[in-house]
Amino acid sequence: MNLGLYGHDDEWIAVDCGMMIRQDLPDSPLQVPSLDTADALGITPSALLITHGHEDHIGAAAWLWPRWQCPVHATPLAAGLLRAKFTERGLATDAIQVIEPGEALETGPFTLRYLPLTHSIPESCALLIAAGGYRVLHTGDWKLDPEPLIGPPIKGALFRALAPVDLVVGDSTNAPLPGHSRSEGEVARALEHRLSQCTGRVVVSCFASNLARVLAIALAAERCGRRVSLMGRAMERMVGVARGLGYLDDMPPLVPVSDLGYLPAEEVLVIATGSQGEPRAALSRLASGRHHSLELRSGDTVIFSAKAIPGNEPPIERLKHGLRRLDVTIWDEFNHPELHASGHPAQEELRTFYGWIKPKHLLPVHGEPQHQRAHRTLAETLGIQAPLAPVNGDLIRLDGDGLTLEARHPQRPCIVSQNAVTPLPGLAAERGSSRNGILYLALPVASTGPGWTRIGRLMLDAHRVSALDEDELADWLDERLEALQAGSLAELRLALEPLLTAWMAEHLRQLPDIHLQLLAVEAPAFTDRD
């Protein structure tokens, strides 16, 4: 989920408003950002700025916007997708205003400019945010793709003209990876080569929003003598909106799903949703034999032209197990990595981009702590100050002294349940309920240079907290402690509590109240006694 708030002189704007699917919970509900902290701090944005049309950047807008009732600025494709979401929920779409890549706007004390970047969806833009004499570049999601298939390559001169910027709020997703991410043009050629080797039906699953990939698959199918069909509501909606904007004029005619049974197997290619193992998506229905129009058989091939999002590995493996039972050939990121390209920058792209914009400071966002650490390390080799690795709920100040962590506000998960946004049930919501509990965690720790080390075993009282894997929690804590740079127990608690809350939210259906106790221990003395 992505929701960033920028404030100056007590006026605020919001950047992006995304959601995620909680596949670990029954019925896989949507999770959206919590607005409790913003409400408590009296923050109501005067505008919502959308960087691009991916679900993790726009998926919560129709659920949270009614709380704000502010103008929504988005490029044409994202605006079209938002209008469809608003209409589906019975909301007026007048607030959604189209802005073209490259254009600027003003709201309150903020001057903003949309700067086009390449990504795995057209019209992805960075935002240059100017206020109070400072200039912040919020990159959104991006990569340096010399052959993006849809839309032009990135213009280096445009970003060199910005240098220097005071702060870059930058994408950390692929910061640990050396080199350069693969181009969509390379993937298109690899797909055509592999499709020419297939004999039975072929199903290719990718993200519906990756329109360049959808177009590449369709064109490769046409050149290999196959007819193309779309499967999945999200895929049909995305292609429909994109065609209306002229993005898929080269796409071959589509065959209705209901007509696939009349075609020879070697002439069928389906582009389907469900690459992340979503139980209600088209690919899961095919794997379980529940699709009303198509049945997969031995000799057919399923291509995963998408990488597993961290956390989705179990449902994806269940999906693949179902496909193997049908004796279907599976090509994925492990046996055919050339069939997918990430939409995020690897290290050489980060170095090139930061060489253009010359940022004074970096705030690394997206990804896990290890991705942020790698991003900070790379930035520091370039002379960029990167003192913080933010977590959800951090309130950070940029001023003449650089970046300062003002406060941390742990975020309770919110899910969409029965057509409403509600907190994920926990002790605070239902005190005294037998379904919930309190988790007490006493953690003896010792400082070991830049990080901290757990001494002995966890002392854990998880009364009425079910499905908690203590070994997994211990391993996770050891990794976090080793990476956290805190000078005192108070600083360590401040850094660890929101991370622990987020971990619990991901692993427990009901989030308990968490009481974390840290005890200082002299590591050598403890070892001698032991």
Short mmCIF file of C-alpha atoms in Angstrom, two decimals:
data_model
loop_
_atom_site.label_atom_id
_atom_site.label_comp_id
_atom_site.label_asym_id
_atom_site.label_seq_id
_atom_site.Cartn_x
_atom_site.Cartn_y
_atom_site.Cartn_z
CA MET A 1 0.00 0.00 0.00
CA ASN A 2 1.21 3.49 -0.74
CA LEU A 3 -0.11 6.63 0.94
CA GLY A 4 2.27 9.50 1.57
CA LEU A 5 1.37 12.80 3.23
CA TYR A 6 3.36 16.00 2.70
CA GLY A 7 2.73 19.04 4.88
CA HIS A 8 3.86 22.66 4.98
CA ASP A 9 2.40 25.51 7.08
CA ASP A 10 -0.34 23.16 8.36
CA GLU A 11 -1.56 22.39 4.84
CA TRP A 12 -1.25 18.89 3.43
CA ILE A 13 -1.39 16.88 0.23
CA ALA A 14 -1.63 13.11 -0.20
CA VAL A 15 0.40 11.15 -2.76
CA ASP A 16 -1.10 7.85 -3.93
CA CYS A 17 -3.67 5.74 -2.10
CA GLY A 18 -3.13 2.02 -2.61
CA MET A 19 -4.35 -1.28 -1.22
CA MET A 20 -3.17 -4.86 -0.86
CA ILE A 21 -4.89 -8.25 -0.85
CA ARG A 22 -4.58 -10.14 2.46
CA GLN A 23 -4.34 -13.69 1.16
CA ASP A 24 -3.46 -14.91 4.67
CA LEU A 25 -6.96 -14.00 5.93
CA PRO A 26 -10.24 -15.80 5.19
CA ASP A 27 -11.90 -14.61 1.98
CA SER A 28 -8.72 -12.62 1.08
CA PRO A 29 -10.05 -9.16 2.00
CA LEU A 30 -8.58 -5.87 0.81
CA GLN A 31 -6.37 -4.00 3.26
CA VAL A 32 -6.21 -0.22 2.99
CA PRO A 33 -4.16 2.41 4.84
CA SER A 34 -5.42 3.52 8.24
CA LEU A 35 -6.42 7.18 8.56
CA ASP A 36 -6.49 7.11 12.37
CA THR A 37 -3.13 8.88 12.75
CA ALA A 38 -3.99 11.53 10.17
CA ASP A 39 -7.32 12.17 11.90
CA ALA A 40 -5.66 12.38 15.33
CA LEU A 41 -3.14 14.91 14.00
CA GLY A 42 -5.85 16.97 12.27
CA ILE A 43 -4.49 16.18 8.79
CA THR A 44 -6.95 16.44 5.90
CA PRO A 45 -5.25 16.69 2.49
CA SER A 46 -6.33 19.45 0.13
CA ALA A 47 -5.51 17.26 -2.89
CA LEU A 48 -4.69 13.65 -3.76
CA LEU A 49 -1.92 13.21 -6.36
CA ILE A 50 -1.66 9.85 -8.15
CA THR A 51 1.71 8.85 -9.63
CA HIS A 52 0.43 5.89 -11.71
CA GLY A 53 -2.38 3.39 -12.07
CA HIS A 54 -1.15 0.30 -10.23
CA GLU A 55 -3.52 -1.11 -7.60
CA ASP A 56 -1.00 -0.57 -4.80
CA HIS A 57 -1.14 3.14 -5.68
CA ILE A 58 -4.83 3.71 -6.49
CA GLY A 59 -6.75 0.71 -5.08
CA ALA A 60 -7.86 2.36 -1.81
CA ALA A 61 -8.84 5.73 -3.27
CA ALA A 62 -12.52 4.87 -3.74
CA TRP A 63 -12.65 3.71 -0.10
CA LEU A 64 -10.76 6.58 1.57
CA TRP A 65 -11.52 9.57 -0.67
CA PRO A 66 -15.04 10.06 0.77
CA ARG A 67 -13.32 11.02 4.05
CA TRP A 68 -11.46 13.81 2.23
CA GLN A 69 -13.70 15.01 -0.62
CA CYS A 70 -10.66 16.69 -2.22
CA PRO A 71 -9.58 17.04 -5.88
CA VAL A 72 -7.81 13.96 -7.29
CA HIS A 73 -5.12 14.62 -9.91
CA ALA A 74 -4.06 11.74 -12.16
CA THR A 75 -2.72 11.11 -15.66
CA PRO A 76 -5.27 9.90 -18.24
CA LEU A 77 -4.87 6.14 -17.73
CA ALA A 78 -4.90 6.30 -13.93
CA ALA A 79 -7.83 8.74 -14.08
CA GLY A 80 -9.79 6.32 -16.27
CA LEU A 81 -9.17 3.46 -13.86
CA LEU A 82 -10.15 5.63 -10.89
CA ARG A 83 -13.37 6.70 -12.56
CA ALA A 84 -14.32 3.05 -13.05
CA LYS A 85 -13.64 2.35 -9.35
CA PHE A 86 -15.59 5.41 -8.18
CA THR A 87 -18.54 4.54 -10.43
CA GLU A 88 -18.55 0.96 -9.15
CA ARG A 89 -18.95 2.29 -5.59
CA GLY A 90 -21.63 4.81 -6.58
CA LEU A 91 -19.33 7.82 -6.13
CA ALA A 92 -19.37 10.92 -8.32
CA THR A 93 -16.25 11.26 -10.47
CA ASP A 94 -16.20 15.07 -10.73
CA ALA A 95 -13.25 15.32 -8.33
CA ILE A 96 -10.98 13.28 -10.65
CA GLN A 97 -9.01 15.75 -12.74
CA VAL A 98 -6.73 14.70 -15.61
CA ILE A 99 -3.20 16.07 -15.76
CA GLU A 100 -0.85 15.20 -18.60
CA PRO A 101 2.71 13.98 -17.92
CA GLY A 102 4.98 17.01 -17.84
CA GLU A 103 2.32 19.44 -16.63
CA ALA A 104 2.35 21.40 -13.35
CA LEU A 105 -0.29 22.49 -10.85
CA GLU A 106 -0.55 24.44 -7.61
CA THR A 107 -2.49 23.63 -4.47
CA GLY A 108 -2.10 25.65 -1.28
CA PRO A 109 1.60 26.31 -0.65
CA PHE A 110 2.65 23.46 -2.97
CA THR A 111 3.80 23.66 -6.58
CA LEU A 112 3.86 20.23 -8.22
CA ARG A 113 5.06 18.95 -11.56
CA TYR A 114 4.43 15.52 -13.07
CA LEU A 115 7.67 14.17 -14.58
CA PRO A 116 7.30 11.09 -16.84
CA LEU A 117 9.31 7.98 -16.01
CA THR A 118 9.31 4.46 -17.45
CA HIS A 119 7.67 1.72 -15.39
CA SER A 120 5.57 -1.39 -16.00
CA ILE A 121 2.48 0.74 -16.70
CA PRO A 122 2.20 3.75 -19.03
CA GLU A 123 2.17 7.31 -17.72
CA SER A 124 4.06 6.58 -14.52
CA CYS A 125 5.36 9.89 -13.17
CA ALA A 126 7.61 11.23 -10.47
CA LEU A 127 6.37 14.28 -8.59
CA LEU A 128 8.52 17.34 -8.05
CA ILE A 129 7.07 18.93 -4.91
CA ALA A 130 8.15 22.49 -4.09
CA ALA A 131 7.17 24.32 -0.90
CA GLY A 132 8.85 26.63 1.59
CA GLY A 133 12.03 26.91 -0.43
CA TYR A 134 12.56 23.13 -0.57
CA ARG A 135 12.27 20.79 -3.55
CA VAL A 136 11.42 17.14 -3.02
CA LEU A 137 11.35 14.53 -5.79
CA HIS A 138 8.90 11.73 -5.00
CA THR A 139 9.90 9.11 -7.57
CA GLY A 140 6.99 6.70 -7.29
CA ASP A 141 7.81 3.42 -9.09
CA TRP A 142 10.27 3.60 -11.98
CA LYS A 143 13.10 2.05 -13.97
CA LEU A 144 15.37 3.16 -16.82
CA ASP A 145 13.97 1.18 -19.75
CA PRO A 146 15.50 2.02 -23.14
CA GLU A 147 12.77 -0.02 -24.90
CA PRO A 148 9.52 0.34 -22.94
CA LEU A 149 7.22 -0.75 -25.86
CA ILE A 150 4.47 1.65 -24.76
CA GLY A 151 5.40 5.29 -24.28
CA PRO A 152 8.76 7.01 -24.75
CA PRO A 153 12.00 6.22 -22.89
CA ILE A 154 12.94 8.46 -19.98
CA LYS A 155 14.46 11.83 -20.90
CA GLY A 156 17.65 12.31 -18.93
CA ALA A 157 17.87 15.99 -19.81
CA LEU A 158 14.54 16.64 -18.07
CA PHE A 159 15.88 15.30 -14.79
CA ARG A 160 19.35 16.78 -15.13
CA ALA A 161 17.64 20.17 -15.29
CA LEU A 162 16.28 19.61 -11.76
CA ALA A 163 19.66 19.23 -10.07
CA PRO A 164 20.21 19.62 -7.23
CA VAL A 165 17.08 18.58 -5.31
CA ASP A 166 16.90 18.76 -1.52
CA LEU A 167 15.40 15.31 -1.05
CA VAL A 168 14.56 12.27 -3.13
CA VAL A 169 11.90 9.93 -1.74
CA GLY A 170 13.09 6.93 -3.68
CA ASP A 171 12.07 3.41 -4.74
CA SER A 172 14.15 0.80 -2.85
CA THR A 173 12.54 -2.35 -4.28
CA ASN A 174 15.57 -3.56 -6.27
CA ALA A 175 18.30 -1.62 -4.47
CA PRO A 176 20.19 -4.81 -3.45
CA LEU A 177 20.45 -5.99 -7.08
CA PRO A 178 23.56 -5.11 -9.10
CA GLY A 179 23.44 -4.02 -12.70
CA HIS A 180 20.40 -2.94 -14.72
CA SER A 181 16.85 -4.30 -14.87
CA ARG A 182 15.72 -6.14 -18.00
CA SER A 183 13.93 -4.14 -20.72
CA GLU A 184 10.36 -4.87 -21.80
CA GLY A 185 11.71 -5.17 -25.34
CA GLU A 186 13.94 -8.06 -24.26
CA VAL A 187 10.98 -9.80 -22.60
CA ALA A 188 8.88 -9.41 -25.76
CA ARG A 189 11.50 -11.19 -27.86
CA ALA A 190 11.91 -13.96 -25.25
CA LEU A 191 8.14 -14.52 -25.12
CA GLU A 192 7.91 -14.92 -28.90
CA HIS A 193 10.83 -17.36 -28.89
CA ARG A 194 9.28 -19.51 -26.16
CA LEU A 195 5.75 -19.42 -27.60
CA SER A 196 7.07 -20.81 -30.88
CA GLN A 197 8.10 -23.94 -28.94
CA CYS A 198 4.67 -24.60 -27.38
CA THR A 199 2.28 -27.18 -28.85
CA GLY A 200 -0.92 -27.21 -26.75
CA ARG A 201 -2.93 -24.37 -25.25
CA VAL A 202 -0.93 -21.59 -23.64
CA VAL A 203 -2.01 -19.45 -20.69
CA VAL A 204 0.19 -16.48 -19.81
CA SER A 205 -0.44 -14.83 -16.46
CA CYS A 206 0.81 -11.33 -15.75
CA PHE A 207 -0.30 -8.22 -13.90
CA ALA A 208 -3.27 -6.69 -15.71
CA SER A 209 -1.74 -3.24 -15.38
CA ASN A 210 1.46 -4.23 -17.21
CA LEU A 211 0.08 -3.12 -20.56
CA ALA A 212 3.42 -3.36 -22.34
CA ARG A 213 3.60 -7.03 -21.34
CA VAL A 214 -0.01 -7.65 -22.38
CA LEU A 215 0.69 -6.09 -25.78
CA ALA A 216 3.95 -8.06 -26.17
CA ILE A 217 2.18 -11.34 -25.38
CA ALA A 218 -0.63 -10.61 -27.84
CA LEU A 219 1.73 -9.66 -30.66
CA ALA A 220 3.93 -12.70 -30.02
CA ALA A 221 0.83 -14.92 -30.10
CA GLU A 222 -0.27 -13.45 -33.43
CA ARG A 223 3.15 -14.04 -34.97
CA CYS A 224 3.05 -17.65 -33.71
CA GLY A 225 -0.36 -18.31 -35.27
CA ARG A 226 -2.38 -18.13 -32.05
CA ARG A 227 -5.65 -16.33 -31.29
CA VAL A 228 -5.72 -14.18 -28.14
CA SER A 229 -8.33 -14.14 -25.40
CA LEU A 230 -8.44 -12.21 -22.10
CA MET A 231 -9.51 -13.91 -18.89
CA GLY A 232 -10.26 -12.00 -15.68
CA ARG A 233 -12.29 -8.88 -14.93
CA ALA A 234 -9.23 -6.79 -14.00
CA MET A 235 -7.55 -7.69 -17.29
CA GLU A 236 -10.64 -6.85 -19.33
CA ARG A 237 -11.10 -3.52 -17.53
CA MET A 238 -7.47 -2.48 -17.90
CA VAL A 239 -7.34 -3.32 -21.60
CA GLY A 240 -10.66 -1.57 -22.20
CA VAL A 241 -9.51 1.68 -20.57
CA ALA A 242 -6.12 1.55 -22.32
CA ARG A 243 -7.71 0.94 -25.73
CA GLY A 244 -9.97 3.92 -25.20
CA LEU A 245 -6.84 6.05 -24.71
CA GLY A 246 -5.16 4.68 -27.85
CA TYR A 247 -2.48 2.65 -26.09
CA LEU A 248 -3.27 -0.74 -27.66
CA ASP A 249 -4.02 0.17 -31.27
CA ASP A 250 -1.61 -2.55 -32.45
CA MET A 251 -3.24 -5.30 -30.39
CA PRO A 252 -4.76 -8.08 -32.54
CA PRO A 253 -8.51 -8.82 -32.41
CA LEU A 254 -9.59 -10.66 -29.28
CA VAL A 255 -11.52 -13.94 -29.13
CA PRO A 256 -14.32 -14.15 -26.52
CA VAL A 257 -13.53 -16.67 -23.78
CA SER A 258 -16.74 -18.51 -24.61
CA ASP A 259 -15.41 -19.29 -28.12
CA LEU A 260 -12.12 -20.89 -27.01
CA GLY A 261 -13.58 -24.39 -27.04
CA TYR A 262 -14.09 -24.19 -30.82
CA LEU A 263 -10.40 -23.52 -31.56
CA PRO A 264 -7.64 -26.14 -31.97
CA ALA A 265 -5.40 -26.26 -28.88
CA GLU A 266 -2.34 -25.03 -30.81
CA GLU A 267 -4.21 -21.85 -31.79
CA VAL A 268 -5.22 -20.81 -28.25
CA LEU A 269 -3.44 -18.25 -26.09
CA VAL A 270 -5.07 -16.81 -23.00
CA ILE A 271 -3.78 -13.81 -21.07
CA ALA A 272 -5.08 -14.35 -17.53
CA THR A 273 -5.07 -12.71 -14.14
CA GLY A 274 -3.95 -14.59 -11.02
CA SER A 275 -0.14 -14.70 -11.14
CA GLN A 276 -0.02 -14.15 -7.35
CA GLY A 277 -2.20 -17.16 -6.53
CA GLU A 278 -5.37 -15.15 -5.86
CA PRO A 279 -8.03 -17.81 -5.17
CA ARG A 280 -10.82 -16.09 -7.13
CA ALA A 281 -8.68 -15.10 -10.11
CA ALA A 282 -8.90 -16.76 -13.53
CA LEU A 283 -5.73 -18.84 -13.24
CA SER A 284 -6.80 -20.41 -9.92
CA ARG A 285 -10.13 -21.40 -11.46
CA LEU A 286 -8.29 -23.01 -14.37
CA ALA A 287 -5.93 -24.89 -12.03
CA SER A 288 -8.84 -26.30 -10.04
CA GLY A 289 -10.94 -27.15 -13.12
CA ARG A 290 -13.62 -24.62 -12.15
CA HIS A 291 -13.56 -22.37 -15.23
CA HIS A 292 -16.73 -22.58 -17.27
CA SER A 293 -15.13 -21.98 -20.69
CA LEU A 294 -11.72 -23.65 -20.71
CA GLU A 295 -10.20 -26.84 -19.33
CA LEU A 296 -6.43 -27.28 -19.14
CA ARG A 297 -5.00 -30.66 -20.12
CA SER A 298 -1.72 -32.51 -20.37
CA GLY A 299 0.51 -30.84 -22.96
CA ASP A 300 -0.73 -27.31 -22.22
CA THR A 301 1.66 -24.65 -20.90
CA VAL A 302 1.20 -21.97 -18.24
CA ILE A 303 3.69 -19.09 -18.26
CA PHE A 304 4.09 -16.88 -15.19
CA SER A 305 5.28 -13.58 -16.68
CA ALA A 306 5.40 -11.98 -13.25
CA LYS A 307 7.53 -12.25 -10.15
CA ALA A 308 6.12 -13.39 -6.81
CA ILE A 309 5.37 -10.50 -4.48
CA PRO A 310 7.03 -11.27 -1.10
CA GLY A 311 4.45 -12.97 1.11
CA ASN A 312 2.53 -14.51 -1.80
CA GLU A 313 4.79 -17.55 -2.16
CA PRO A 314 2.43 -20.01 -0.34
CA PRO A 315 -0.69 -19.33 -2.47
CA ILE A 316 1.43 -19.31 -5.64
CA GLU A 317 2.88 -22.70 -4.73
CA ARG A 318 -0.62 -24.06 -4.07
CA LEU A 319 -1.65 -22.77 -7.50
CA LYS A 320 1.32 -24.45 -9.19
CA HIS A 321 0.57 -27.68 -7.35
CA GLY A 322 -2.90 -27.66 -8.88
CA LEU A 323 -1.42 -27.10 -12.34
CA ARG A 324 1.06 -29.95 -11.89
CA ARG A 325 -1.81 -32.30 -11.06
CA LEU A 326 -3.18 -31.49 -14.51
CA ASP A 327 0.23 -32.36 -16.03
CA VAL A 328 0.58 -28.80 -17.31
CA THR A 329 4.06 -27.45 -18.14
CA ILE A 330 4.99 -24.45 -15.95
CA TRP A 331 7.43 -21.74 -16.96
CA ASP A 332 8.16 -19.13 -14.31
CA GLU A 333 10.79 -16.78 -12.89
CA PHE A 334 12.90 -19.73 -11.72
CA ASN A 335 13.26 -21.83 -14.87
CA HIS A 336 12.75 -19.01 -17.41
CA PRO A 337 13.68 -15.64 -15.82
CA GLU A 338 13.88 -14.03 -19.26
CA LEU A 339 10.05 -14.06 -19.46
CA HIS A 340 9.70 -11.27 -16.89
CA ALA A 341 11.22 -7.86 -16.23
CA SER A 342 10.98 -5.93 -13.00
CA GLY A 343 9.52 -2.44 -13.09
CA HIS A 344 11.98 -1.15 -10.49
CA PRO A 345 15.57 0.17 -10.68
CA ALA A 346 18.64 -1.90 -9.89
CA GLN A 347 21.85 -0.33 -8.61
CA GLU A 348 23.25 1.00 -11.89
CA GLU A 349 19.93 2.70 -12.65
CA LEU A 350 19.90 4.31 -9.21
CA ARG A 351 23.45 5.59 -9.72
CA THR A 352 22.59 7.01 -13.14
CA PHE A 353 19.39 8.68 -11.94
CA TYR A 354 20.97 10.19 -8.83
CA GLY A 355 23.82 11.42 -10.99
CA TRP A 356 21.20 13.37 -12.92
CA ILE A 357 19.22 14.91 -10.06
CA LYS A 358 22.06 15.17 -7.47
CA PRO A 359 19.92 14.87 -4.33
CA LYS A 360 21.25 16.17 -1.01
CA HIS A 361 19.20 13.68 1.02
CA LEU A 362 17.50 10.32 0.44
CA LEU A 363 14.47 8.84 2.16
CA PRO A 364 14.37 5.17 1.00
CA VAL A 365 10.81 3.84 0.66
CA HIS A 366 9.20 0.63 -0.67
CA GLY A 367 10.52 -2.84 -0.02
CA GLU A 368 11.65 -4.51 3.19
CA PRO A 369 14.30 -3.20 5.64
CA GLN A 370 17.08 -4.99 3.76
CA HIS A 371 16.12 -3.15 0.56
CA GLN A 372 16.16 0.18 2.39
CA ARG A 373 19.55 -0.62 3.93
CA ALA A 374 21.02 -1.39 0.52
CA HIS A 375 19.55 1.84 -0.85
CA ARG A 376 21.06 3.89 1.98
CA THR A 377 24.46 2.26 1.53
CA LEU A 378 24.44 3.01 -2.19
CA ALA A 379 23.36 6.61 -1.57
CA GLU A 380 26.14 7.19 0.93
CA THR A 381 28.76 6.02 -1.60
CA LEU A 382 27.43 8.81 -3.84
CA GLY A 383 27.72 11.45 -1.10
CA ILE A 384 23.96 11.54 -0.46
CA GLN A 385 22.87 11.82 3.18
CA ALA A 386 20.49 8.96 4.11
CA PRO A 387 20.11 8.95 7.91
CA LEU A 388 16.68 7.29 8.12
CA ALA A 389 14.95 4.08 7.05
CA PRO A 390 11.27 4.93 7.54
CA VAL A 391 8.51 2.54 8.57
CA ASN A 392 4.76 2.96 8.25
CA GLY A 393 3.50 5.75 10.48
CA ASP A 394 6.75 7.74 10.71
CA LEU A 395 6.41 11.53 10.84
CA ILE A 396 9.59 13.01 9.37
CA ARG A 397 10.72 16.62 9.13
CA LEU A 398 12.87 18.15 6.38
CA ASP A 399 14.47 21.46 7.34
CA GLY A 400 17.84 23.16 7.35
CA ASP A 401 19.25 20.41 9.57
CA GLY A 402 18.25 17.70 7.12
CA LEU A 403 15.91 14.80 7.95
CA THR A 404 14.63 14.23 11.49
CA LEU A 405 12.29 11.58 12.82
CA GLU A 406 9.66 13.56 14.73
CA ALA A 407 7.40 10.74 15.91
CA ARG A 408 6.35 7.16 15.25
CA HIS A 409 2.70 6.17 15.03
CA PRO A 410 2.21 2.36 14.76
CA GLN A 411 -0.49 1.59 12.21
CA ARG A 412 -3.34 -0.80 13.01
CA PRO A 413 -4.38 -2.68 9.84
CA CYS A 414 -7.72 -1.76 8.25
CA ILE A 415 -9.61 -4.10 5.94
CA VAL A 416 -12.61 -3.71 3.67
CA SER A 417 -15.33 -5.84 5.24
CA GLN A 418 -19.00 -5.87 4.24
CA ASN A 419 -18.47 -2.87 1.96
CA ALA A 420 -16.93 -0.73 4.71
CA VAL A 421 -13.42 0.05 6.01
CA THR A 422 -12.95 -1.38 9.50
CA PRO A 423 -9.94 -2.02 11.76
CA LEU A 424 -8.66 -5.57 11.64
CA PRO A 425 -10.21 -7.02 14.82
CA GLY A 426 -7.92 -6.86 17.84
CA LEU A 427 -7.97 -6.32 21.57
CA ALA A 428 -8.46 -2.57 21.31
CA ALA A 429 -11.53 -3.09 19.14
CA GLU A 430 -13.08 -5.89 21.19
CA ARG A 431 -11.65 -5.77 24.72
CA GLY A 432 -12.44 -8.90 26.65
CA SER A 433 -13.25 -10.97 23.58
CA SER A 434 -12.02 -14.54 23.81
CA ARG A 435 -10.76 -14.31 20.23
CA ASN A 436 -8.06 -11.81 21.16
CA GLY A 437 -5.29 -11.37 23.68
CA ILE A 438 -2.27 -9.48 24.89
CA LEU A 439 1.22 -10.37 23.81
CA TYR A 440 3.99 -9.65 26.31
CA LEU A 441 7.48 -9.89 24.91
CA ALA A 442 10.48 -9.60 27.22
CA LEU A 443 13.66 -9.39 25.20
CA PRO A 444 17.13 -9.36 26.84
CA VAL A 445 19.47 -7.61 24.42
CA ALA A 446 23.08 -6.51 24.25
CA SER A 447 24.65 -3.92 21.97
CA THR A 448 27.24 -5.33 19.58
CA GLY A 449 28.70 -2.46 17.62
CA PRO A 450 26.24 -1.03 15.10
CA GLY A 451 23.46 -3.51 15.92
CA TRP A 452 21.89 -5.41 18.80
CA THR A 453 21.87 -9.10 19.72
CA ARG A 454 19.23 -11.19 21.48
CA ILE A 455 20.65 -13.06 24.49
CA GLY A 456 18.88 -16.27 25.48
CA ARG A 457 15.35 -17.25 24.46
CA LEU A 458 12.24 -15.16 24.08
CA MET A 459 9.99 -14.83 27.10
CA LEU A 460 6.61 -14.74 25.45
CA ASP A 461 3.13 -14.67 26.98
CA ALA A 462 0.74 -14.99 24.05
CA HIS A 463 -2.40 -15.95 26.00
CA ARG A 464 -5.31 -16.41 23.59
CA VAL A 465 -3.12 -15.34 20.64
CA SER A 466 -3.30 -18.25 18.21
CA ALA A 467 -1.29 -19.30 15.17
CA LEU A 468 1.90 -17.64 16.39
CA ASP A 469 5.09 -19.38 15.24
CA GLU A 470 7.57 -18.47 18.00
CA ASP A 471 10.57 -19.79 16.05
CA GLU A 472 9.67 -17.65 13.04
CA LEU A 473 9.20 -14.64 15.33
CA ALA A 474 12.58 -15.26 16.95
CA ASP A 475 14.36 -15.50 13.59
CA TRP A 476 12.66 -12.33 12.39
CA LEU A 477 13.62 -10.46 15.59
CA ASP A 478 17.26 -11.51 15.26
CA GLU A 479 17.42 -10.09 11.72
CA ARG A 480 15.79 -6.81 12.78
CA LEU A 481 17.98 -6.37 15.86
CA GLU A 482 21.18 -6.93 13.92
CA ALA A 483 20.18 -4.22 11.42
CA LEU A 484 18.76 -1.57 13.78
CA GLN A 485 21.14 1.22 14.69
CA ALA A 486 20.01 2.60 18.05
CA GLY A 487 22.17 4.14 20.75
CA SER A 488 19.94 3.26 23.71
CA LEU A 489 17.13 0.95 24.78
CA ALA A 490 14.66 3.81 24.37
CA GLU A 491 15.76 4.34 20.76
CA LEU A 492 15.67 0.59 20.15
CA ARG A 493 12.10 0.35 21.45
CA LEU A 494 11.06 3.30 19.27
CA ALA A 495 12.54 1.58 16.21
CA LEU A 496 11.35 -1.96 16.97
CA GLU A 497 7.73 -1.44 18.10
CA PRO A 498 6.22 -0.40 14.73
CA LEU A 499 8.13 -3.18 12.96
CA LEU A 500 6.80 -5.71 15.48
CA THR A 501 3.25 -4.40 15.08
CA ALA A 502 3.53 -4.74 11.30
CA TRP A 503 4.90 -8.30 11.59
CA MET A 504 2.04 -9.32 13.89
CA ALA A 505 -0.49 -7.76 11.52
CA GLU A 506 0.87 -9.90 8.68
CA HIS A 507 0.93 -13.16 10.66
CA LEU A 508 -2.13 -13.04 12.92
CA ARG A 509 -5.76 -12.77 12.01
CA GLN A 510 -6.51 -10.71 15.16
CA LEU A 511 -3.89 -8.15 16.13
CA PRO A 512 -3.30 -8.17 19.93
CA ASP A 513 -2.10 -5.32 22.10
CA ILE A 514 1.67 -5.67 22.18
CA HIS A 515 3.76 -4.85 25.25
CA LEU A 516 7.48 -4.93 24.49
CA GLN A 517 9.96 -5.04 27.37
CA LEU A 518 13.68 -4.68 26.65
CA LEU A 519 16.28 -5.68 29.20
CA ALA A 520 19.93 -4.68 28.85
CA VAL A 521 22.42 -7.52 29.33
CA GLU A 522 26.21 -7.51 29.26
CA ALA A 523 26.94 -10.07 26.59
CA PRO A 524 30.40 -11.26 27.84
CA ALA A 525 29.24 -11.64 31.46
CA PHE A 526 26.16 -13.56 30.35
CA THR A 527 28.35 -15.90 28.30
CA ASP A 528 30.73 -16.55 31.23
CA ARG A 529 27.86 -17.42 33.59
CA ASP A 530 26.37 -19.68 30.97
#
